[in-house]
Short mmCIF file of C-alpha atoms in Angstrom, two decimals:
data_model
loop_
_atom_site.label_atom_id
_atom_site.label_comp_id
_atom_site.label_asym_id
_atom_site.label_seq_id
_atom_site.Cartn_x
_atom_site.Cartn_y
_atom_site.Cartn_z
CA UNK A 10 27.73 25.03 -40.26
CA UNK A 11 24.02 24.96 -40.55
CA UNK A 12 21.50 27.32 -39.01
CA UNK A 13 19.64 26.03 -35.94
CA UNK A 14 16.28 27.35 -34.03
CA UNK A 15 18.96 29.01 -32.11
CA UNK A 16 21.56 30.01 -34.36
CA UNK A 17 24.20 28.02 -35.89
CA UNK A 18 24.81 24.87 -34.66
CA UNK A 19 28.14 22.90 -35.86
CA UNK A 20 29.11 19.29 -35.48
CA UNK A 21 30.94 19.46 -33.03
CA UNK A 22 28.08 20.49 -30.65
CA UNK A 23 25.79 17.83 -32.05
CA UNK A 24 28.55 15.23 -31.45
CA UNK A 25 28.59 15.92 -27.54
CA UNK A 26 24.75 14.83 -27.73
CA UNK A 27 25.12 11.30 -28.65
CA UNK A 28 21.41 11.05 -27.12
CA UNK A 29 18.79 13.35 -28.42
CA UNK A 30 18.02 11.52 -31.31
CA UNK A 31 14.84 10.76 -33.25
CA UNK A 32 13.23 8.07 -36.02
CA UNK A 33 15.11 10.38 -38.93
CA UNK A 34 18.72 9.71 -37.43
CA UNK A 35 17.49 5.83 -36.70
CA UNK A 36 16.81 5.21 -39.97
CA UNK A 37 19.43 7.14 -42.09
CA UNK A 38 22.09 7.07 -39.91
CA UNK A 39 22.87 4.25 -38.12
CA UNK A 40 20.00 1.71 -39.04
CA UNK A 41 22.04 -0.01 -41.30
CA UNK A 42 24.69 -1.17 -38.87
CA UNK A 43 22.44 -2.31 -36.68
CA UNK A 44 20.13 -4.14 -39.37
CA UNK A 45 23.47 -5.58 -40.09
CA UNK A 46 24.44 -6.77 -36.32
CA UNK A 47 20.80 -7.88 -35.79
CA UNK A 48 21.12 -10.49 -39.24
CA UNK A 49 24.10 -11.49 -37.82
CA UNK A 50 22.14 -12.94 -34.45
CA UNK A 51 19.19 -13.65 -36.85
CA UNK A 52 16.93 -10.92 -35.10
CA UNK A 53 16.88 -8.75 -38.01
CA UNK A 54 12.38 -8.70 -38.37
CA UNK A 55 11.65 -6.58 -36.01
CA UNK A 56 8.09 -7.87 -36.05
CA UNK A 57 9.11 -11.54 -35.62
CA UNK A 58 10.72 -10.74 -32.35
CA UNK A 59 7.77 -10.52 -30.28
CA UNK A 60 6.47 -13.95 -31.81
CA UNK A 61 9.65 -16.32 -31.67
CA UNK A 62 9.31 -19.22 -28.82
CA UNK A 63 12.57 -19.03 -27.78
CA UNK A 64 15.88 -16.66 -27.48
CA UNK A 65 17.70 -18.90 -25.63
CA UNK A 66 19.95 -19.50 -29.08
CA UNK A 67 20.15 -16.43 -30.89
CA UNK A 68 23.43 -14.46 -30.55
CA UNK A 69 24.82 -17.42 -28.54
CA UNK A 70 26.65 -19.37 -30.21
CA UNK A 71 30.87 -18.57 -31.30
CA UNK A 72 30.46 -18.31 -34.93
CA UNK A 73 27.60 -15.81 -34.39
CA UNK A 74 29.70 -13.50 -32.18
CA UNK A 75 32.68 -13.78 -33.92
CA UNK A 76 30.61 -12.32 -36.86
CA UNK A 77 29.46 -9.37 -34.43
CA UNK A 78 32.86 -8.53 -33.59
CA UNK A 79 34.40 -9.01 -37.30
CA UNK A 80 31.19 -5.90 -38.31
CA UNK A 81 32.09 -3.81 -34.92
CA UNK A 82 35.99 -3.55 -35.59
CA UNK A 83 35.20 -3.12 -39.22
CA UNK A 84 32.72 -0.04 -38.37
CA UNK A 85 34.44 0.97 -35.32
CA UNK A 86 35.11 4.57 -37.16
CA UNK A 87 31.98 4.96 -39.00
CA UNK A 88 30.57 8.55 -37.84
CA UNK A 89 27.73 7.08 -36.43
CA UNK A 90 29.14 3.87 -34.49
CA UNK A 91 28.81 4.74 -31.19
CA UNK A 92 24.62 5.42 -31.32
CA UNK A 93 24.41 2.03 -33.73
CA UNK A 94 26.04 -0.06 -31.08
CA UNK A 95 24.02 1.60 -28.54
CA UNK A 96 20.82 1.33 -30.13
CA UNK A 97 21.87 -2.47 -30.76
CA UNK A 98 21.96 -3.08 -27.03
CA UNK A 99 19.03 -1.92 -26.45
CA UNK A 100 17.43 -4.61 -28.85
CA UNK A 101 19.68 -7.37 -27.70
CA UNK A 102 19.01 -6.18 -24.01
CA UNK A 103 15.18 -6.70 -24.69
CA UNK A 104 15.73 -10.64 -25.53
CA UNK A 105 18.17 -11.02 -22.85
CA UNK A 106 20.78 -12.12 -25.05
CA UNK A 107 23.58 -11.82 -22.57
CA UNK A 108 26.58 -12.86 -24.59
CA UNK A 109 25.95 -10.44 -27.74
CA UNK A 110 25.39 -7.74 -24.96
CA UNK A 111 28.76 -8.05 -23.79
CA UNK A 112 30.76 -8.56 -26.68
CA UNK A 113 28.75 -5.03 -27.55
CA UNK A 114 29.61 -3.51 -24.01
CA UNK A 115 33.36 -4.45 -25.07
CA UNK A 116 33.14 -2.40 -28.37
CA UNK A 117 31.59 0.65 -26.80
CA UNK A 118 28.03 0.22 -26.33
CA UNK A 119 26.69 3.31 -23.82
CA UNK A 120 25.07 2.07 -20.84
CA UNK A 121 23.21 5.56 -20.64
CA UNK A 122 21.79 5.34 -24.36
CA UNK A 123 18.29 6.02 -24.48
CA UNK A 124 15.49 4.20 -26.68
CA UNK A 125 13.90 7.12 -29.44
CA UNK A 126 10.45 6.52 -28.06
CA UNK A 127 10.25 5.14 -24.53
CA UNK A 128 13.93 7.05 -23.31
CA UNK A 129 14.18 3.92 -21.58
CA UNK A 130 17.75 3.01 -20.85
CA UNK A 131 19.24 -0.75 -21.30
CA UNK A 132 18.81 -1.24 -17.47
CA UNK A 133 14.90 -0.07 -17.97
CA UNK A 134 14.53 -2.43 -20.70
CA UNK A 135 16.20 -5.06 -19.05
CA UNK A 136 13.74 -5.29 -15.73
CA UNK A 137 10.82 -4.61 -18.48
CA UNK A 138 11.40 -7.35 -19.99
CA UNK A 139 12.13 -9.63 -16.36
CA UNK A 140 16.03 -10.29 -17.44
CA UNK A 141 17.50 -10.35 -14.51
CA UNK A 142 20.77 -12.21 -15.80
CA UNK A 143 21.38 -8.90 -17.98
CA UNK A 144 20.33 -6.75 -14.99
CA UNK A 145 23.18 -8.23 -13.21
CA UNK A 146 25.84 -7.76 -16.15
CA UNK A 147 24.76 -4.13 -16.86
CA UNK A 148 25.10 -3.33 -13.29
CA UNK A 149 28.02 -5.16 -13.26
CA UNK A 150 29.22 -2.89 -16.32
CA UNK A 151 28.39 -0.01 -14.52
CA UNK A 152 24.60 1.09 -14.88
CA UNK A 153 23.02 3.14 -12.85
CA UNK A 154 20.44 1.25 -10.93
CA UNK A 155 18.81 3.66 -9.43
CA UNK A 156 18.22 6.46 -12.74
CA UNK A 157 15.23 7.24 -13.91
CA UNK A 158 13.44 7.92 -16.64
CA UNK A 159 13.06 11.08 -18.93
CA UNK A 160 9.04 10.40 -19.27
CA UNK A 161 7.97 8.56 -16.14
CA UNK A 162 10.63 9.28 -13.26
CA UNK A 163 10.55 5.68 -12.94
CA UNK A 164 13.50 3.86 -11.58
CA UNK A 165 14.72 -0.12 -12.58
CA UNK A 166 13.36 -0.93 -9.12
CA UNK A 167 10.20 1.35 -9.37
CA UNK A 168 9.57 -0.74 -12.64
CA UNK A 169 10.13 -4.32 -11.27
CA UNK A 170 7.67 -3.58 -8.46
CA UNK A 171 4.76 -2.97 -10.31
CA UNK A 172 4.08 -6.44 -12.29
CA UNK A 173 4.57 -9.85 -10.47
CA UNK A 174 6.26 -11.59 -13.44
CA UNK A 175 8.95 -9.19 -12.78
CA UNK A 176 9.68 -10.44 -9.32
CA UNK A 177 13.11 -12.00 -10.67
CA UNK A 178 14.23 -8.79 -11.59
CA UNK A 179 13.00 -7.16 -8.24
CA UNK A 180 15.09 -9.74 -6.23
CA UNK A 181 18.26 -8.83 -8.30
CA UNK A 182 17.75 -5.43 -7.82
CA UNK A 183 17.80 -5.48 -4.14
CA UNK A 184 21.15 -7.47 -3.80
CA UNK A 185 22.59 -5.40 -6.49
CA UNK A 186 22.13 -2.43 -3.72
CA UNK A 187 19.34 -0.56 -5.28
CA UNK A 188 17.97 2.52 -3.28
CA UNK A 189 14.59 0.76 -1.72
CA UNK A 190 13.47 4.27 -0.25
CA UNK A 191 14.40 6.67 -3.66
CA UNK A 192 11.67 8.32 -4.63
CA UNK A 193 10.03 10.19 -7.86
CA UNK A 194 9.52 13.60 -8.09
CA UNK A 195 6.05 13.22 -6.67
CA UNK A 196 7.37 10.98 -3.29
CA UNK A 197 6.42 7.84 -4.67
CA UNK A 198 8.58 5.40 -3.59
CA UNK A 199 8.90 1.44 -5.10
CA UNK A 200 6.62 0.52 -2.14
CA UNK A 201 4.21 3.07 -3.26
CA UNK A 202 4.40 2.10 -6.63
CA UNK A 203 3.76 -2.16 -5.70
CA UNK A 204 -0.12 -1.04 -4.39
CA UNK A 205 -0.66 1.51 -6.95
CA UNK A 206 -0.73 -1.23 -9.24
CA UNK A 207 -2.44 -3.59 -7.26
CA UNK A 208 -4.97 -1.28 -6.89
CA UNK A 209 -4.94 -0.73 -11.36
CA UNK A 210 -4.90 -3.88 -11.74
CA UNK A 211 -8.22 -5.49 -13.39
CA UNK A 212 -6.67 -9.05 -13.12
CA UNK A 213 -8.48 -10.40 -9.75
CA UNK A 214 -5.35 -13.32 -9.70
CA UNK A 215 -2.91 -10.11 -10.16
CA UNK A 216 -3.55 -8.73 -6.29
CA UNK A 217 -2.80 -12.48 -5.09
CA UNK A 218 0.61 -11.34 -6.04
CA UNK A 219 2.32 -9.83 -2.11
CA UNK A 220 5.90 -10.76 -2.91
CA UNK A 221 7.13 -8.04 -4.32
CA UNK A 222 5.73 -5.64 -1.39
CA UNK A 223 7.15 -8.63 0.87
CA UNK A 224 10.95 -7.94 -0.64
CA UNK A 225 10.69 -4.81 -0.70
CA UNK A 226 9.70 -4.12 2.77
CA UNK A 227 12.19 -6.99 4.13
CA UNK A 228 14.33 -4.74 2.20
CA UNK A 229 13.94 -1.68 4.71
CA UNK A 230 11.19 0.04 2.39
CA UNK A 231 9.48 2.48 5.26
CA UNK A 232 6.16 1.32 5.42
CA UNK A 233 5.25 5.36 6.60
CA UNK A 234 6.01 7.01 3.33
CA UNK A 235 4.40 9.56 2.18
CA UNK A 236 4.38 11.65 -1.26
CA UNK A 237 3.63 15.01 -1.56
CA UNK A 238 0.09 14.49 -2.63
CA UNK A 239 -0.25 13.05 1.58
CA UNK A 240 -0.53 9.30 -0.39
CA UNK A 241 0.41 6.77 2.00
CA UNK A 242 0.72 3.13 1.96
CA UNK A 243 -2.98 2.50 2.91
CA UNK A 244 -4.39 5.03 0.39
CA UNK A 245 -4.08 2.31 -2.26
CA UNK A 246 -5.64 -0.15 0.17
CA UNK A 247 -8.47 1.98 0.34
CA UNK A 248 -9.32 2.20 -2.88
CA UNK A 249 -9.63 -1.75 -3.08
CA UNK A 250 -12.32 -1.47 -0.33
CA UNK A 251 -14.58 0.41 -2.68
CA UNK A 252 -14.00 -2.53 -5.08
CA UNK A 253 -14.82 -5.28 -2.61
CA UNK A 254 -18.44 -3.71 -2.23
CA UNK A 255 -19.31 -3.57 -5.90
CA UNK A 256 -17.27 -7.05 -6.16
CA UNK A 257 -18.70 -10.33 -6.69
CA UNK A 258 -18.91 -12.80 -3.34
CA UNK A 259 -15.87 -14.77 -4.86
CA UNK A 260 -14.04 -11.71 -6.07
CA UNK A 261 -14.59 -9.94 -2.67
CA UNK A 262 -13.40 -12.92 -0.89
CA UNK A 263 -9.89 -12.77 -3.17
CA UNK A 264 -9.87 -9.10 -2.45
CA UNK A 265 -10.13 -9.62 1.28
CA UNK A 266 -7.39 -12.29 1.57
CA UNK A 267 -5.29 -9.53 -0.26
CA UNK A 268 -5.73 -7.02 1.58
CA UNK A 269 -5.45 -8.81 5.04
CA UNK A 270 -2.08 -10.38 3.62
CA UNK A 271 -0.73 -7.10 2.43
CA UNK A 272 -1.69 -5.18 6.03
CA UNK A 273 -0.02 -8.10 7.96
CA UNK A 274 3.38 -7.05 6.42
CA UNK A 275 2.37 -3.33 6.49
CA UNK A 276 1.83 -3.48 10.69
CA UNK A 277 4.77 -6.14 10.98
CA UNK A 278 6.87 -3.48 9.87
CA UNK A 279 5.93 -0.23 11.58
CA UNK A 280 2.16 0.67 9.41
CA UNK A 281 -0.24 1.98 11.51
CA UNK A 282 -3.54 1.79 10.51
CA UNK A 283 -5.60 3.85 12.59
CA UNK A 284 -4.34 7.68 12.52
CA UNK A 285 -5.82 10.22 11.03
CA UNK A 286 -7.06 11.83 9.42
CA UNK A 287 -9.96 9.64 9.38
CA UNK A 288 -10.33 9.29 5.72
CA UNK A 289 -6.40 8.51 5.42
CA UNK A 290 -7.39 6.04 8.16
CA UNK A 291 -7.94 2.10 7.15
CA UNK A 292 -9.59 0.91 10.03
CA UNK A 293 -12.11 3.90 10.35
CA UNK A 294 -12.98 3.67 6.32
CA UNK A 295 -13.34 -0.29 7.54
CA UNK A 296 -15.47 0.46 10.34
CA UNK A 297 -17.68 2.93 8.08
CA UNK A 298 -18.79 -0.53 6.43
CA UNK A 299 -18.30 -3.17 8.37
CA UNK A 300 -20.83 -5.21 7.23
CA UNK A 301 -18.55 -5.84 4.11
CA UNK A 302 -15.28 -5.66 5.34
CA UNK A 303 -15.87 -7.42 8.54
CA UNK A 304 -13.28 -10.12 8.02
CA UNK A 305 -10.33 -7.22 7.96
CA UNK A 306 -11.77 -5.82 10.77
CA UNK A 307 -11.55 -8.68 12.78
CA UNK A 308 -7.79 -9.11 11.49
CA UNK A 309 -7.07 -5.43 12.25
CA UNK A 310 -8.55 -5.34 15.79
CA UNK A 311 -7.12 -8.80 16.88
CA UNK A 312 -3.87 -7.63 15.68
CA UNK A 313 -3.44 -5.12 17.90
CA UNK A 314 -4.58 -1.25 15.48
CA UNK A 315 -6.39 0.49 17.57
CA UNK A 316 -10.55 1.36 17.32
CA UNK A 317 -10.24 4.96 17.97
CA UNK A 318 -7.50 7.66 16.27
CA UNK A 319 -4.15 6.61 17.79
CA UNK A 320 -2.66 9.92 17.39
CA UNK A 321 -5.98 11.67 18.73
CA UNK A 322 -8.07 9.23 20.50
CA UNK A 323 -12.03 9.07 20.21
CA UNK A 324 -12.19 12.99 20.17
CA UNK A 325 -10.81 12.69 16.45
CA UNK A 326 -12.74 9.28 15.42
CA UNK A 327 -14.80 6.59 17.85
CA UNK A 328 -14.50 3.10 16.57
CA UNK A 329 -17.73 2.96 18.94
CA UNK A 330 -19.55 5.78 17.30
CA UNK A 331 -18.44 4.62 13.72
CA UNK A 332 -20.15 1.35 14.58
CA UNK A 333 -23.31 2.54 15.86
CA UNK A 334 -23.93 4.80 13.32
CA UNK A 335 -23.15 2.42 10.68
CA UNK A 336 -25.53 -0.11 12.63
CA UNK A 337 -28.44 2.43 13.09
CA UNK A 338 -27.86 3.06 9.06
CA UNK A 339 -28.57 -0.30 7.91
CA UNK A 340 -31.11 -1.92 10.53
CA UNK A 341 -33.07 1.44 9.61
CA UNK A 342 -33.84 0.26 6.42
CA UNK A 343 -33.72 -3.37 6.63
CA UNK A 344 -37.57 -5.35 7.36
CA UNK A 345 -36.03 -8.86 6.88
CA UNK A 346 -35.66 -9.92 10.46
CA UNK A 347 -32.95 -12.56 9.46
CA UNK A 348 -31.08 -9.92 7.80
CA UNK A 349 -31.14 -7.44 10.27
CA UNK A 350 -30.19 -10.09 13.22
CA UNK A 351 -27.16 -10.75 11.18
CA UNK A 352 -26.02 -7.51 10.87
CA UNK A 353 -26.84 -6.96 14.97
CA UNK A 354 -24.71 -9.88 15.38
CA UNK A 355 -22.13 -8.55 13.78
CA UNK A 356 -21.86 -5.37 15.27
CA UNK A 357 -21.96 -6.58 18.66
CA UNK A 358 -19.28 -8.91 17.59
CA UNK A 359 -17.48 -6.04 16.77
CA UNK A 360 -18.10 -3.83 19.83
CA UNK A 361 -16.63 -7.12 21.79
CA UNK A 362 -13.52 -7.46 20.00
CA UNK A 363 -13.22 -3.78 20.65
CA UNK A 364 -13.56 -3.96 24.17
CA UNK A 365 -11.26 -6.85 24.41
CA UNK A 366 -8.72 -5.25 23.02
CA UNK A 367 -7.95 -3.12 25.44
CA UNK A 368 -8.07 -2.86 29.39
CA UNK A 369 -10.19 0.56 29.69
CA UNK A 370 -12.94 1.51 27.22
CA UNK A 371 -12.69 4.96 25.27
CA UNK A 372 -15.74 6.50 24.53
CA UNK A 373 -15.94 10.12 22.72
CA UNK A 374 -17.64 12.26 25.31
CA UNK A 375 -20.43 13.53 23.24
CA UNK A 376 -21.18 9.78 22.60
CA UNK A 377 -24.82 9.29 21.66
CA UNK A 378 -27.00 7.37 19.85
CA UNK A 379 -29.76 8.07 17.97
CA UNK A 380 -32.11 4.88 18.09
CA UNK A 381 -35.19 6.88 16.64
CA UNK A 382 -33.86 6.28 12.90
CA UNK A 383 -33.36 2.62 13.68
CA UNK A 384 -37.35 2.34 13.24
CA UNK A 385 -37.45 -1.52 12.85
CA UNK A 386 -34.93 -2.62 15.94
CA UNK A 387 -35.20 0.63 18.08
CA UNK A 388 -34.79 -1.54 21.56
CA UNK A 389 -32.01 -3.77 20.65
CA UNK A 390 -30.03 -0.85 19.25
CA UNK A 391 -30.95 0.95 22.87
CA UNK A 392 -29.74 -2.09 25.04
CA UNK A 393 -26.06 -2.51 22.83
CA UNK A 394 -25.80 1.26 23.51
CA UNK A 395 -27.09 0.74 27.09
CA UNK A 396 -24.11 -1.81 27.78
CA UNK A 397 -21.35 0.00 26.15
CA UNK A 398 -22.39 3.35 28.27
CA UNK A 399 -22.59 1.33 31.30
CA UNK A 400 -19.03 -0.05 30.93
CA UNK A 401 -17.29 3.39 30.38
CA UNK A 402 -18.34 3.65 33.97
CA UNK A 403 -17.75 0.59 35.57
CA UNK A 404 -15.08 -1.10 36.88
CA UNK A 405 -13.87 -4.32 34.46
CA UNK A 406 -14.18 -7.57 36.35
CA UNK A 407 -10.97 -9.46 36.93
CA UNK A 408 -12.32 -11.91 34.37
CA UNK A 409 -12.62 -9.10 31.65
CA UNK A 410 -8.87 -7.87 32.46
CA UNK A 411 -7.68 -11.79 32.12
CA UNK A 412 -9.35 -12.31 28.77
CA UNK A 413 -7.83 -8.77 27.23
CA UNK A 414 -4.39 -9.82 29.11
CA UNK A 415 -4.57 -13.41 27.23
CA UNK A 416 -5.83 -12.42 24.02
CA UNK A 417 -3.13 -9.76 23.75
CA UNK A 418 -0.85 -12.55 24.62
CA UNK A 419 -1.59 -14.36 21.61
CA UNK A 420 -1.38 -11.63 19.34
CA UNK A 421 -0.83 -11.62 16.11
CA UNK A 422 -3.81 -12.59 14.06
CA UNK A 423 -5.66 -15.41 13.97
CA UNK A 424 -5.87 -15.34 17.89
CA UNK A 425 -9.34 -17.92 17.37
CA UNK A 426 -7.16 -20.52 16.33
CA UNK A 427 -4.60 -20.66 19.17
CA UNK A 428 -7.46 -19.79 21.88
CA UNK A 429 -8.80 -23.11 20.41
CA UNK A 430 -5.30 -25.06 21.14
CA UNK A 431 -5.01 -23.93 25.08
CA UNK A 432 -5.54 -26.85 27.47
CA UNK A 433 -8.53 -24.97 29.24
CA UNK A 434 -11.55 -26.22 29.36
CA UNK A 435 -14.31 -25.40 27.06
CA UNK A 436 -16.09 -22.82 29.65
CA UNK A 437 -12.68 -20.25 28.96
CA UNK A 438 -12.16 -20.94 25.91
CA UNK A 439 -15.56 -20.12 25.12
CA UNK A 440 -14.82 -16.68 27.11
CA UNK A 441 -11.78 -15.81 25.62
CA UNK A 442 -13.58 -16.42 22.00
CA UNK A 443 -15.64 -13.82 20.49
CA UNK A 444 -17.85 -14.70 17.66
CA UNK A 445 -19.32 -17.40 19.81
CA UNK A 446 -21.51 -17.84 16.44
CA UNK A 447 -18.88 -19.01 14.16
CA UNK A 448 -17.85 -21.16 17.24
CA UNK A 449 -20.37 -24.02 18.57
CA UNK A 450 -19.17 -27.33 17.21
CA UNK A 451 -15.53 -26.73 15.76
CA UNK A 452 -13.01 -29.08 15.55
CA UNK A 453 -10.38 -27.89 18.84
CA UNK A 454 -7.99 -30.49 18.28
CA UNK A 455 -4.32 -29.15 18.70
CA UNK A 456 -2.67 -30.48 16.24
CA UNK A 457 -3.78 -33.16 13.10
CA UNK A 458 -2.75 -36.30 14.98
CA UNK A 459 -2.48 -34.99 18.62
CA UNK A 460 -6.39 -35.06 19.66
CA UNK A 461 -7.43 -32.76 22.87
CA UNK A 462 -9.33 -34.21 25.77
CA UNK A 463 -11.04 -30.72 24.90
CA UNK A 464 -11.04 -30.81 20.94
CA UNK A 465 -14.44 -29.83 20.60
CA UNK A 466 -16.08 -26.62 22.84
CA UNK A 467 -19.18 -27.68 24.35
CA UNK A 468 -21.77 -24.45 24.49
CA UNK A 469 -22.20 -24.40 28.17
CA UNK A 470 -25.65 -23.96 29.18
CA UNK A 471 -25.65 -20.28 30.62
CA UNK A 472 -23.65 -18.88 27.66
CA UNK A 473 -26.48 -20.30 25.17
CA UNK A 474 -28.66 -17.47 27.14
CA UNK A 475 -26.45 -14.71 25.60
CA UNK A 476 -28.22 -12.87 23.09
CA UNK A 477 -29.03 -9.53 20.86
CA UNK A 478 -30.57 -8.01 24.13
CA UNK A 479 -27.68 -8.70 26.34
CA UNK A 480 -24.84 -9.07 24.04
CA UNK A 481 -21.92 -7.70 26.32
CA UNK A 482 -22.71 -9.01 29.50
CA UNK A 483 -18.98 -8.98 30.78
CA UNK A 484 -19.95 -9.44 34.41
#
């Protein structure tokens, strides 16, 4: 007996808690049989592990193992077998040296044993480490796949989600039957956990990688989860948007293509963009600046998410009134002409895609304008807001109910491209297109060897008279 912080504590009691142990029991305890097993696979310097080129060899071959098992049997009784074995596994599990790991699962190894410093299990160490061969075996031994951690909470899959080289491990996982909807104690599911690290990530090349939220959400991973803290999938895909402002042109461009890659999967399986609240809300924090993020907006709007709150309608957020405000903001401060007919341009690009997405314009009811701060471009702002008022009243032409009927039609995103491949003539397609800018001498051909008696749309002659004044001239 010896006295304890809590009284006296006999052996017994510390042999039913194989796993609280620390450095002092490592290294006087049971170190020495597992220096021993380690010489035996030649892994022995601990510091040369991290620079050999290969593992593929080590604790692989018969006389090797037959070695291993000649030391286990031999120390099967030593008082401190059990946590030597156990700690072994954890180093052999790190090198993915599948053999030695079961030969040591066969003398007792404990699939629960916890590493002194991380508390990572084998399993943990395993996906850490992208083995997926001795993810399989472990779970095939029994390991829990879905435990966590002591320190992080994190789960096998949680781990495999959050770097791409990992994606082996992330596949296993999955077929092995891990729990694609567990979460931590905060709500945070693997999902979750894939676009928090996007978002950390300060590799640019590191957000190309989408395959793991792919799996995951093929997997049945609700695309609506929530934690406790009310983060939701698009919370992390906000944060990048802040990014692609302060980005570089090329950066901002790889940040765009992520984010539009990542919110295709999101809506394909049930994400909806536009609730609120707004600032929860990816197309209104879009619409806030769309002068950087247009290219997501025009992904978002021709994919069907909706300009105003879906849950409240304009009376909770205007895609409209978002617009013009953010259009009044800039053209009030901007002298270049060029500049500021751009970013006209753009907005009434916007405010078209808007109202072709839909059959009947919503419009907040206190909807107003105020064109005094746009001191440069005053009467252009007034004749955009002019139009859009004037259609909230009037009746859509047939031809305006065709093109929202067609384009919705061709949904998903990119609609431009199949509008482009319809055997109309030029004069619709150039209707049913609606950056007419980005549009005047493209290549229409349908397919790479198939030319169309239409594969390039002619400007007809009255659209060339549509411009900033009369930009939505549906009539």
């Amino acid at each position: 007996m010896r006295e304890g912080p809590a009284g006296p504590v006999c052996r017994a009691q510390r042999s039913r808690m194989p796993f609280l142990h620390g450095f002092r029991r490592i290294t006087l305890e049971y170190q020495p049989l597992v220096d021993e097993i380690l010489a035996l696979l030649a892994l022995q310097d601990a510091e040369r592990q991290d620079t050999l080129e290969s593992h593929a060899c080590l604790g692989s071959n018969g006389s090797q193992l037959s070695a291993m098992r000649q030391v286990l049997e031999r120390e099967a009784h030593s008082p401190f077998y059990q946590e030597g074995v156990s700690y072994t596994l954890l180093k052999v599990t790190e090198l993915g040296l599948v053999e030695a790991a079961e030969v040591l699962l066969e003398f007792g190894a404990h699939l629960s044993f916890e590493d002194p410093v991380t508390y990572y299990t084998p399993l943990h160490i395993a996906v850490l480490r992208n083995q997926p061969d001795m993810v399989e075996l472990l779970a095939r031994h029994g390991a829990d796949i879905n435990r966590r951690d002591r320190i992080h909470e994190s789960s096998p899959l949680d781990l495999a989600s959050e770097e791409p080289e990992r994606l082996p491990c992330l596949q296993r996982l999955l077929q092995l039957g891990a729990d694609v909807n567990a979460a931590d104690k905060t709500g945070k599911t693997a999902l979750l956990h894939a676009l928090l690290h996007c978002y950390c990530s300060s590799d640019v090349v590191q957000i190309h990688n989408t395959e793991s939220i792919r799996l995951l959400l093929e997997g049945g991973a609700d695309a609506r989860a929530t934690t406790e803290d009310g983060d939701t999938v698009f919370t992390y895909i906000i944060f990048l948007l802040g990014d692609i402002v302060l980005a570089s042109t090329e950066e901002a461009e790889v940040q765009n293509r992520f984010c539009i890659r990542v919110m295709q999967l999101l809506m394909a399986h049930g994400a909806n963009p536009s609730e609120c609240p707004s600032l929860e809300s990816f197309t209104y924090r879009c619409l806030q600046n769309f002068t950087c993020h247009f290219p997501l907006l025009r992904f978002l709007l021709e994919s069907g998410a909706a300009y105003n709150c879906s849950l409240h309608g304009p009376s909770c957020w205007s895609g409209f009134q978002t617009v013009f405000d953010c259009l009044c903001s800039h053209v009030s401060i901007l002298k270049d002409s060029s500049i500021s007919t751009e970013v006209i341009q753009m907005g009434q690009t916007l405010l078209e895609l808007m109202m072709a997405s839909s059959q009947t314009i919503q419009l907040p009811s206190d909807f107003e304008v105020d064109v005094n701060s746009c001191r440069y471009h005053e009467e252009k702002i007034r004749t955009l807001f002019c139009s859009v008022k004037q259609l909230e009243h009037t009746p859509q032409a047939l031809k305006h109910l065709c093109r929202v009927f067609i384009r919705q039609r061709l949904r998903p995103w990119p609609i431009d491209i199949k509008i482009k491949a319809l055997p109309l003539p030029d004069r619709l397609k150039w209707y049913l297109l609606i950056d007419h800018a980005a549009v005047g001498h493209e290549d229409l051909s349908l397919t790479d060897d198939s030319p169309s008696p239409h594969s390039v749309v002619t400007v007809p002659p009255d659209s060339q008279q549509i411009t900033a004044l009369h930009p939505l001239s549906l009539q």
